[in-house]
PDB file of C-alpha atoms in Angstrom:
ATOM      1  CA  MET A   1     106.989  63.224 113.316  1.00 36.00           C
ATOM      2  CA  LEU A   2     104.006  60.891 113.763  1.00 35.00           C
ATOM      3  CA  GLY A   3     104.262  58.960 117.165  1.00 35.00           C
ATOM      4  CA  ALA A   4     104.352  55.205 117.272  1.00 33.00           C
ATOM      5  CA  CYS A   5     100.369  55.108 117.506  1.00 38.00           C
ATOM      6  CA  SER A   6      98.759  52.324 115.287  1.00 41.00           C
ATOM      7  CA  LEU A   7      96.390  55.116 113.672  1.00 45.00           C
ATOM      8  CA  SER A   8      97.203  57.245 110.774  1.00 53.00           C
ATOM      9  CA  PRO A   9      96.475  60.902 110.431  1.00 49.00           C
ATOM     10  CA  VAL A  10      93.942  59.848 107.799  1.00 46.00           C
ATOM     11  CA  GLU A  11      92.356  57.417 110.235  1.00 46.00           C
ATOM     12  CA  THR A  12      92.579  59.916 112.959  1.00 47.00           C
ATOM     13  CA  ALA A  13      90.794  62.529 110.968  1.00 50.00           C
ATOM     14  CA  ALA A  14      88.011  59.941 109.840  1.00 43.00           C
ATOM     15  CA  THR A  15      87.162  58.749 113.313  1.00 44.00           C
ATOM     16  CA  SER A  16      87.330  62.447 114.374  1.00 47.00           C
ATOM     17  CA  ALA A  17      85.258  63.702 111.481  1.00 51.00           C
ATOM     18  CA  ALA A  18      81.750  63.249 113.239  1.00 51.00           C
ATOM     19  CA  PRO A  19      79.367  65.873 112.670  1.00 54.00           C
ATOM     20  CA  ALA A  20      79.607  68.875 115.164  1.00 54.00           C
ATOM     21  CA  PRO A  21      76.753  68.829 117.865  1.00 56.00           C
ATOM     22  CA  ALA A  22      74.345  71.751 117.212  1.00 60.00           C
ATOM     23  CA  SER A  23      75.315  73.960 119.679  1.00 74.00           C
ATOM     24  CA  LYS A  24      78.865  74.163 120.582  1.00 83.00           C
ATOM     25  CA  ASP A  25      80.832  76.429 123.520  1.00 92.00           C
ATOM     26  CA  PRO A  26      83.457  77.730 121.611  1.00 91.00           C
ATOM     27  CA  VAL A  27      85.842  78.293 124.651  1.00 93.00           C
ATOM     28  CA  GLN A  28      85.415  74.734 125.919  1.00 94.00           C
ATOM     29  CA  ALA A  29      85.732  73.324 122.217  1.00 93.00           C
ATOM     30  CA  ARG A  30      89.174  74.874 121.857  1.00 94.00           C
ATOM     31  CA  LYS A  31      90.369  73.938 125.071  1.00 94.00           C
ATOM     32  CA  ARG A  32      89.377  70.281 124.451  1.00 95.00           C
ATOM     33  CA  ALA A  33      91.156  70.274 121.005  1.00 95.00           C
ATOM     34  CA  VAL A  34      94.148  71.893 122.232  1.00 95.00           C
ATOM     35  CA  ALA A  35      94.625  69.256 125.015  1.00 96.00           C
ATOM     36  CA  LEU A  36      94.095  66.456 122.748  1.00 96.00           C
ATOM     37  CA  ALA A  37      96.615  67.998 120.397  1.00 95.00           C
ATOM     38  CA  LYS A  38      99.176  68.274 123.483  1.00 94.00           C
ATOM     39  CA  ALA A  39      98.327  64.599 124.395  1.00 95.00           C
ATOM     40  CA  ASN A  40      98.233  63.376 120.911  1.00 95.00           C
ATOM     41  CA  PRO A  41     101.290  64.494 118.278  1.00 95.00           C
ATOM     42  CA  ARG A  42      98.709  63.488 115.432  1.00 96.00           C
ATOM     43  CA  GLU A  43      96.545  66.771 116.395  1.00 97.00           C
ATOM     44  CA  LYS A  44      99.382  68.668 116.281  1.00 96.00           C
ATOM     45  CA  ASP A  45     100.516  67.371 113.119  1.00 96.00           C
ATOM     46  CA  CYS A  46      97.168  68.030 110.921  1.00 97.00           C
ATOM     47  CA  LEU A  47      97.841  71.561 112.145  1.00 97.00           C
ATOM     48  CA  VAL A  48     101.143  71.827 110.896  1.00 97.00           C
ATOM     49  CA  ARG A  49     100.067  69.912 107.097  1.00 97.00           C
ATOM     50  CA  ALA A  50      97.254  72.474 107.101  1.00 97.00           C
ATOM     51  CA  MET A  51      99.902  75.362 107.530  1.00 96.00           C
ATOM     52  CA  TYR A  52     102.825  73.766 105.528  1.00 95.00           C
ATOM     53  CA  PHE A  53     100.218  72.794 102.255  1.00 95.00           C
ATOM     54  CA  GLU A  54      98.188  75.887 102.537  1.00 94.00           C
ATOM     55  CA  SER A  55     100.297  78.944 102.824  1.00 90.00           C
ATOM     56  CA  ASN A  56     103.395  80.686 101.678  1.00 86.00           C
ATOM     57  CA  ARG A  57     106.012  78.947 104.071  1.00 88.00           C
ATOM     58  CA  SER A  58     108.038  81.764 104.138  1.00 85.00           C
ATOM     59  CA  SER A  59     105.544  84.152 105.543  1.00 90.00           C
ATOM     60  CA  GLU A  60     104.993  84.119 109.694  1.00 94.00           C
ATOM     61  CA  ALA A  61     101.529  85.875 108.981  1.00 95.00           C
ATOM     62  CA  GLY A  62     100.415  83.919 106.365  1.00 95.00           C
ATOM     63  CA  LEU A  63     101.059  80.499 108.340  1.00 96.00           C
ATOM     64  CA  LEU A  64      99.180  82.000 111.556  1.00 96.00           C
ATOM     65  CA  GLY A  65      96.491  82.903 109.040  1.00 96.00           C
ATOM     66  CA  VAL A  66      95.790  79.149 107.999  1.00 97.00           C
ATOM     67  CA  GLY A  67      96.214  78.061 111.971  1.00 97.00           C
ATOM     68  CA  THR A  68      93.878  80.722 112.782  1.00 97.00           C
ATOM     69  CA  VAL A  69      91.435  79.235 110.487  1.00 97.00           C
ATOM     70  CA  VAL A  70      91.944  76.036 111.838  1.00 97.00           C
ATOM     71  CA  MET A  71      91.240  76.984 115.445  1.00 97.00           C
ATOM     72  CA  ASN A  72      88.062  79.050 113.917  1.00 97.00           C
ATOM     73  CA  ARG A  73      86.811  76.265 112.734  1.00 97.00           C
ATOM     74  CA  VAL A  74      87.318  73.803 115.847  1.00 96.00           C
ATOM     75  CA  GLU A  75      85.242  76.251 117.725  1.00 95.00           C
ATOM     76  CA  SER A  76      82.642  76.666 115.409  1.00 94.00           C
ATOM     77  CA  ALA A  77      79.392  74.412 115.879  1.00 92.00           C
ATOM     78  CA  LYS A  78      79.396  73.968 111.627  1.00 93.00           C
ATOM     79  CA  TYR A  79      82.948  71.746 111.948  1.00 95.00           C
ATOM     80  CA  PRO A  80      84.238  68.727 113.687  1.00 95.00           C
ATOM     81  CA  GLU A  81      85.621  69.370 117.268  1.00 92.00           C
ATOM     82  CA  THR A  82      89.326  68.018 116.529  1.00 96.00           C
ATOM     83  CA  ILE A  83      92.052  69.478 114.539  1.00 97.00           C
ATOM     84  CA  CYS A  84      92.512  66.578 112.427  1.00 97.00           C
ATOM     85  CA  GLY A  85      88.572  66.324 111.748  1.00 96.00           C
ATOM     86  CA  VAL A  86      88.555  70.092 110.537  1.00 96.00           C
ATOM     87  CA  VAL A  87      91.806  69.498 108.658  1.00 96.00           C
ATOM     88  CA  GLY A  88      90.814  65.919 106.873  1.00 95.00           C
ATOM     89  CA  ALA A  89      87.125  67.262 105.882  1.00 95.00           C
ATOM     90  CA  PRO A  90      86.550  66.534 102.420  1.00 94.00           C
ATOM     91  CA  ARG A  91      87.035  69.280  99.986  1.00 92.00           C
ATOM     92  CA  GLN A  92      88.067  71.607 102.608  1.00 93.00           C
ATOM     93  CA  PHE A  93      92.086  71.736 102.463  1.00 95.00           C
ATOM     94  CA  ALA A  94      94.938  70.959 100.007  1.00 92.00           C
ATOM     95  CA  SER A  95      94.718  67.390  98.140  1.00 92.00           C
ATOM     96  CA  GLY A  96      96.653  65.160 100.069  1.00 93.00           C
ATOM     97  CA  VAL A  97      97.235  67.529 102.892  1.00 95.00           C
ATOM     98  CA  LEU A  98      97.825  64.575 105.403  1.00 95.00           C
ATOM     99  CA  THR A  99      99.459  62.370 103.519  1.00 94.00           C
ATOM    100  CA  ARG A 100     101.791  64.388 101.126  1.00 95.00           C
ATOM    101  CA  PRO A 101     105.516  64.388 102.515  1.00 94.00           C
ATOM    102  CA  MET A 102     106.653  67.353 103.943  1.00 94.00           C
ATOM    103  CA  THR A 103     110.508  69.073 103.569  1.00 88.00           C
ATOM    104  CA  GLU A 104     111.943  68.794 106.922  1.00 84.00           C
ATOM    105  CA  LYS A 105     114.075  71.891 106.366  1.00 89.00           C
ATOM    106  CA  VAL A 106     111.222  74.345 107.267  1.00 90.00           C
ATOM    107  CA  LEU A 107     109.335  71.989 109.705  1.00 94.00           C
ATOM    108  CA  PRO A 108     110.840  73.420 112.741  1.00 94.00           C
ATOM    109  CA  LYS A 109     109.675  76.920 112.028  1.00 94.00           C
ATOM    110  CA  ILE A 110     106.133  75.658 110.811  1.00 96.00           C
ATOM    111  CA  GLU A 111     105.920  73.450 114.077  1.00 96.00           C
ATOM    112  CA  ALA A 112     107.389  76.511 116.517  1.00 96.00           C
ATOM    113  CA  ILE A 113     104.363  78.436 114.962  1.00 96.00           C
ATOM    114  CA  ALA A 114     101.806  75.694 115.504  1.00 96.00           C
ATOM    115  CA  GLU A 115     102.860  75.388 119.183  1.00 96.00           C
ATOM    116  CA  ASP A 116     102.014  78.898 119.515  1.00 97.00           C
ATOM    117  CA  ILE A 117      98.643  78.847 118.136  1.00 97.00           C
ATOM    118  CA  LEU A 118      98.246  75.880 120.235  1.00 97.00           C
ATOM    119  CA  ASN A 119      99.080  78.465 123.463  1.00 96.00           C
ATOM    120  CA  GLY A 120      96.548  81.255 122.111  1.00 95.00           C
ATOM    121  CA  ARG A 121      98.265  83.047 119.512  1.00 96.00           C
ATOM    122  CA  ARG A 122      96.235  84.138 116.480  1.00 96.00           C
ATOM    123  CA  ASN A 123      96.646  86.472 113.307  1.00 96.00           C
ATOM    124  CA  ALA A 124      94.764  89.292 114.472  1.00 95.00           C
ATOM    125  CA  ALA A 125      93.876  90.513 110.830  1.00 95.00           C
ATOM    126  CA  VAL A 126      92.368  87.356 110.248  1.00 96.00           C
ATOM    127  CA  GLY A 127      89.840  87.496 113.135  1.00 94.00           C
ATOM    128  CA  ASP A 128      87.116  85.387 113.030  1.00 94.00           C
ATOM    129  CA  ALA A 129      87.427  84.340 109.382  1.00 96.00           C
ATOM    130  CA  LYS A 130      86.988  80.765 108.770  1.00 96.00           C
ATOM    131  CA  HIS A 131      87.521  80.785 105.119  1.00 96.00           C
ATOM    132  CA  PHE A 132      90.303  81.772 102.388  1.00 96.00           C
ATOM    133  CA  HIS A 133      91.362  80.995  98.804  1.00 95.00           C
ATOM    134  CA  THR A 134      94.677  81.671  96.901  1.00 93.00           C
ATOM    135  CA  ALA A 135      95.289  85.564  96.443  1.00 93.00           C
ATOM    136  CA  GLY A 136      94.369  87.285  93.446  1.00 89.00           C
ATOM    137  CA  LEU A 137      91.263  85.282  92.522  1.00 90.00           C
ATOM    138  CA  ARG A 138      88.262  86.832  92.583  1.00 86.00           C
ATOM    139  CA  PHE A 139      84.697  85.374  92.718  1.00 88.00           C
ATOM    140  CA  SER A 140      81.236  87.172  92.100  1.00 84.00           C
ATOM    141  CA  TYR A 141      79.464  85.842  95.416  1.00 86.00           C
ATOM    142  CA  THR A 142      78.315  88.700  97.343  1.00 86.00           C
ATOM    143  CA  ASN A 143      78.675  86.917 100.598  1.00 89.00           C
ATOM    144  CA  MET A 144      82.067  86.855 100.889  1.00 91.00           C
ATOM    145  CA  HIS A 145      83.867  89.518 102.742  1.00 91.00           C
ATOM    146  CA  TYR A 146      87.655  90.168 102.748  1.00 93.00           C
ATOM    147  CA  VAL A 147      89.630  90.896 106.083  1.00 94.00           C
ATOM    148  CA  THR A 148      93.461  90.522 104.723  1.00 94.00           C
ATOM    149  CA  VAL A 149      95.810  89.084 102.496  1.00 95.00           C
ATOM    150  CA  ALA A 150      98.530  87.113 103.778  1.00 94.00           C
ATOM    151  CA  GLY A 151     100.955  84.386 102.930  1.00 93.00           C
ATOM    152  CA  GLY A 152      99.512  84.181  99.432  1.00 93.00           C
ATOM    153  CA  ASN A 153      96.113  83.880 100.848  1.00 95.00           C
ATOM    154  CA  ALA A 154      93.061  86.187 100.685  1.00 95.00           C
ATOM    155  CA  PHE A 155      91.058  85.450 104.117  1.00 96.00           C
ATOM    156  CA  TYR A 156      87.400  86.222 104.052  1.00 95.00           C
ATOM    157  CA  LEU A 157      84.145  85.925 106.252  1.00 93.00           C
ATOM    158  CA  LYS A 158      81.301  84.269 104.559  1.00 88.00           C
ATOM    159  CA  GLY A 159      77.775  85.327 104.892  1.00 82.00           C
ATOM    160  CA  GLU A 160      76.931  88.546 107.085  1.00 59.00           C
ATOM    161  CA  ARG A 161      74.855  88.801 110.120  1.00 51.00           C
ATOM    162  CA  PRO A 162      72.925  91.699 111.230  1.00 41.00           C
ATOM    163  CA  GLN A 163      75.369  92.509 113.976  1.00 41.00           C
ATOM    164  CA  ARG A 164      78.211  92.194 112.101  1.00 46.00           C
ATOM    165  CA  ARG A 165      80.038  95.286 110.865  1.00 46.00           C
ATOM    166  CA  ARG A 166      80.417  95.180 107.225  1.00 45.00           C
ATOM    167  CA  ILE A 167      84.162  94.612 106.063  1.00 46.00           C
ATOM    168  CA  GLU A 168      85.709  96.436 103.281  1.00 47.00           C
ATOM    169  CA  GLU A 169      85.808  94.326 100.551  1.00 47.00           C
ATOM    170  CA  GLU A 170      89.614  95.320  99.605  1.00 51.00           C
ATOM    171  CA  PRO A 171      91.590  93.538 102.516  1.00 57.00           C
ATOM    172  CA  ARG A 172      94.429  95.330 104.006  1.00 62.00           C
ATOM    173  CA  TYR A 173      97.760  93.333 102.904  1.00 66.00           C
ATOM    174  CA  GLN A 174     100.267  91.894 105.574  1.00 68.00           C
ATOM    175  CA  LEU A 175     103.581  91.639 103.797  1.00 59.00           C
ATOM    176  CA  ALA A 176     105.856  91.544 107.315  1.00 47.00           C
ATOM    177  CA  SER A 177     105.234  89.079 110.098  1.00 44.00           C
ATOM    178  CA  ALA A 178     101.988  89.537 112.324  1.00 41.00           C
ATOM    179  CA  ALA A 179     102.116  91.465 115.304  1.00 41.00           C
ATOM    180  CA  GLU A 180      99.788  92.933 117.658  1.00 45.00           C
ATOM    181  CA  PRO A 181      98.176  95.965 116.792  1.00 46.00           C
ATOM    182  CA  ALA A 182      99.609  98.766 118.445  1.00 46.00           C
ATOM    183  CA  ALA A 183      97.718 101.099 120.806  1.00 49.00           C
ATOM    184  CA  PRO A 184      96.305 104.256 118.831  1.00 49.00           C
ATOM    185  CA  ALA A 185      98.445 107.139 119.245  1.00 47.00           C
ATOM    186  CA  PRO A 186      97.402 110.278 121.198  1.00 51.00           C
ATOM    187  CA  LEU A 187      96.470 113.203 119.244  1.00 46.00           C
ATOM    188  CA  ALA A 188      99.178 115.870 118.361  1.00 45.00           C
ATOM    189  CA  THR A 189      98.411 119.315 119.738  1.00 42.00           C
ATOM    190  CA  ALA A 190      99.715 122.761 118.143  1.00 39.00           C
ATOM    191  CA  SER A 191     102.526 122.556 120.899  1.00 41.00           C
ATOM    192  CA  SER A 192     103.549 118.999 119.997  1.00 42.00           C
ATOM    193  CA  ALA A 193     103.318 118.953 116.478  1.00 41.00           C
ATOM    194  CA  ALA A 194     106.811 120.137 115.800  1.00 40.00           C
ATOM    195  CA  SER A 195     107.941 117.373 118.089  1.00 42.00           C
ATOM    196  CA  VAL A 196     105.837 114.599 116.469  1.00 39.00           C
ATOM    197  CA  ALA A 197     106.287 115.415 112.686  1.00 40.00           C
ATOM    198  CA  PRO A 198     109.646 114.193 112.099  1.00 42.00           C
ATOM    199  CA  ALA A 199     109.282 111.172 113.771  1.00 44.00           C
ATOM    200  CA  ALA A 200     105.896 110.330 111.850  1.00 41.00           C
ATOM    201  CA  PHE A 201     108.010 111.174 108.745  1.00 39.00           C
ATOM    202  CA  ALA A 202     110.553 108.958 109.304  1.00 43.00           C
ATOM    203  CA  SER A 203     108.147 106.104 109.999  1.00 45.00           C
ATOM    204  CA  ALA A 204     106.129 106.429 107.046  1.00 41.00           C
ATOM    205  CA  PRO A 205     106.155 104.286 104.481  1.00 44.00           C
ATOM    206  CA  LEU A 206     108.470 105.397 101.183  1.00 42.00           C
ATOM    207  CA  ALA A 207     105.644 105.162  98.900  1.00 40.00           C
ATOM    208  CA  PHE A 208     104.513 108.339 101.039  1.00 39.00           C
ATOM    209  CA  ALA A 209     107.668 110.145 100.895  1.00 42.00           C
ATOM    210  CA  PRO A 210     108.081 113.330  98.800  1.00 48.00           C
ATOM    211  CA  GLU A 211     109.741 112.970  95.700  1.00 52.00           C
ATOM    212  CA  ALA A 212     113.448 113.898  95.941  1.00 55.00           C
ATOM    213  CA  VAL A 213     114.195 117.536  94.412  1.00 58.00           C
ATOM    214  CA  ALA A 214     116.413 117.152  91.313  1.00 61.00           C
ATOM    215  CA  PRO A 215     119.708 119.016  91.600  1.00 65.00           C
ATOM    216  CA  ALA A 216     119.557 122.279  89.877  1.00 64.00           C
ATOM    217  CA  ALA A 217     121.871 122.483  86.896  1.00 63.00           C
ATOM    218  CA  PRO A 218     125.230 124.965  87.101  1.00 64.00           C
ATOM    219  CA  GLN A 219     124.539 128.330  86.097  1.00 65.00           C
ATOM    220  CA  PHE A 220     127.574 129.861  84.199  1.00 62.00           C
ATOM    221  CA  ASP A 221     127.968 133.249  84.020  1.00 68.00           C
ATOM    222  CA  SER A 222     131.010 135.080  82.741  1.00 71.00           C
ATOM    223  CA  ALA A 223     131.621 138.188  80.618  1.00 73.00           C
ATOM    224  CA  ALA A 224     131.203 136.179  77.668  1.00 71.00           C
ATOM    225  CA  VAL A 225     128.271 134.253  78.548  1.00 68.00           C
ATOM    226  CA  ARG A 226     126.866 137.637  79.434  1.00 74.00           C
ATOM    227  CA  LEU A 227     127.800 139.110  75.918  1.00 71.00           C
ATOM    228  CA  VAL A 228     126.161 136.413  73.939  1.00 65.00           C
ATOM    229  CA  ARG A 229     123.039 136.222  76.172  1.00 70.00           C
ATOM    230  CA  ASN A 230     122.876 140.206  76.135  1.00 71.00           C
ATOM    231  CA  ALA A 231     124.198 140.847  72.474  1.00 67.00           C
ATOM    232  CA  PRO A 232     121.180 142.340  70.481  1.00 63.00           C
ATOM    233  CA  LEU A 233     120.367 140.722  66.733  1.00 56.00           C
ATOM    234  CA  PRO A 234     119.960 142.741  63.304  1.00 56.00           C
ATOM    235  CA  PRO A 235     116.880 142.289  62.190  1.00 54.00           C
ATOM    236  CA  GLY A 236     117.849 140.802  58.802  1.00 53.00           C
ATOM    237  CA  ARG A 237     120.766 138.615  60.331  1.00 51.00           C
ATOM    238  CA  PRO A 238     119.379 136.518  62.926  1.00 49.00           C
ATOM    239  CA  LEU A 239     122.578 134.376  62.749  1.00 50.00           C
ATOM    240  CA  ASP A 240     124.842 137.140  63.043  1.00 48.00           C
ATOM    241  CA  LEU A 241     126.207 137.321  66.547  1.00 50.00           C
ATOM    242  CA  ASP A 242     128.592 140.136  65.722  1.00 50.00           C
ATOM    243  CA  THR A 243     130.958 137.653  64.550  1.00 50.00           C
ATOM    244  CA  PRO A 244     134.606 139.014  63.468  1.00 53.00           C
ATOM    245  CA  ARG A 245     134.689 141.038  60.122  1.00 54.00           C
ATOM    246  CA  GLY A 246     137.009 138.267  58.488  1.00 52.00           C
ATOM    247  CA  ALA A 247     134.228 135.549  59.383  1.00 52.00           C
ATOM    248  CA  ALA A 248     131.735 138.188  57.954  1.00 51.00           C
ATOM    249  CA  ARG A 249     133.068 138.226  54.928  1.00 55.00           C
ATOM    250  CA  ALA A 250     131.965 134.621  54.107  1.00 53.00           C
ATOM    251  CA  PHE A 251     128.435 135.588  54.307  1.00 53.00           C
ATOM    252  CA  LEU A 252     128.890 138.338  51.454  1.00 57.00           C
ATOM    253  CA  ALA A 253     128.281 137.874  47.764  1.00 58.00           C
ATOM    254  CA  PRO A 254     131.746 138.192  46.194  1.00 58.00           C
ATOM    255  CA  PRO A 255     132.423 141.064  43.749  1.00 60.00           C
ATOM    256  CA  LYS A 256     131.830 140.216  39.947  1.00 60.00           C
ATOM    257  CA  ALA A 257     135.447 140.678  39.140  1.00 60.00           C
ATOM    258  CA  ASP A 258     136.372 138.320  41.722  1.00 66.00           C
ATOM    259  CA  GLN A 259     133.933 135.967  40.500  1.00 71.00           C
ATOM    260  CA  ARG A 260     135.498 135.870  36.884  1.00 74.00           C
ATOM    261  CA  LEU A 261     138.934 135.496  38.333  1.00 76.00           C
ATOM    262  CA  ALA A 262     137.472 132.609  40.268  1.00 72.00           C
ATOM    263  CA  ASP A 263     136.067 131.055  37.078  1.00 76.00           C
ATOM    264  CA  GLN A 264     139.136 131.369  35.154  1.00 77.00           C
ATOM    265  CA  ARG A 265     140.762 129.568  38.083  1.00 74.00           C
ATOM    266  CA  LEU A 266     138.479 126.537  38.051  1.00 72.00           C
ATOM    267  CA  ALA A 267     138.953 126.356  34.413  1.00 75.00           C
ATOM    268  CA  ALA A 268     142.439 126.211  34.399  1.00 73.00           C
ATOM    269  CA  LEU A 269     142.507 123.713  36.882  1.00 72.00           C
ATOM    270  CA  LEU A 270     139.845 121.455  34.689  1.00 73.00           C
ATOM    271  CA  PRO A 271     141.622 118.557  32.207  1.00 71.00           C
ATOM    272  CA  PRO A 272     140.972 119.987  28.626  1.00 70.00           C
ATOM    273  CA  ALA A 273     137.761 118.697  27.044  1.00 67.00           C
ATOM    274  CA  SER A 274     138.347 115.606  24.694  1.00 63.00           C
ATOM    275  CA  PRO A 275     136.336 115.098  21.607  1.00 61.00           C
ATOM    276  CA  MET A 276     132.933 113.117  21.926  1.00 59.00           C
ATOM    277  CA  ARG A 277     133.007 109.382  20.502  1.00 58.00           C
ATOM    278  CA  GLY A 278     131.874 109.082  17.454  1.00 55.00           C
ATOM    279  CA  THR A 279     132.494 112.394  16.065  1.00 53.00           C
ATOM    280  CA  ILE A 280     134.641 113.602  12.919  1.00 51.00           C
ATOM    281  CA  SER A 281     137.591 115.675  13.656  1.00 51.00           C
ATOM    282  CA  ALA A 282     138.735 118.498  11.024  1.00 48.00           C
ATOM    283  CA  GLN A 283     142.233 117.613   9.496  1.00 49.00           C
TER     284      GLN A 283
END
């Protein structure tokens, strides 16, 4: 990917990392950096490397976010004026960002997004942010104002100026590719509410959709079911649901005569009693 020039990306960054002037016109600084990147492949390579090593490569919003931060720093008077100078600054981006090898499989996608950034495309949610760190980390500094989370990174503004509107501490998450913000929808009137409501509900996230109503259990209704449901229960026999007489007799205590007959039949079935061991029997 590097051209046939004699300087390496590290040497380019070193020679381009001179301190920025005290005052810098952001528009002119961006134009010079873009013109240099289009003329010198090493400058675009530095942008690609920053996006490759600092973002989830499957997230277009994350790649755009890192590229937006690089270009924001190029325009700032606190950072070098070239892309390689910004990316190669000590302890600012991933270790070895300018020297580690990259996988060719994902490079075409990142190079295409880097070209879009040089042509003016940005992650609108990142805005003017010049800092980011791995998403999920928390710091106690009071001058970190988060703007968005994308590609595994949390982007934030550092410091706060009087003219800057304070940003909510909880950033919004970009789960899909970054896109231009949609124009605000017109206010719905009473006459148009009926036609707008179905479309608005169809486009609402699933998390905000009402829960599906569970199907009602089938109701069985027949003469037998109604008889059992409406049968009165005797006060002393709560389990006796008007059972047939033959089954009801099973719950009644047998007469004493029948009990003696049952005991005699049970004794006839038992084996005769044998003398206990160790006893003396009469002869």
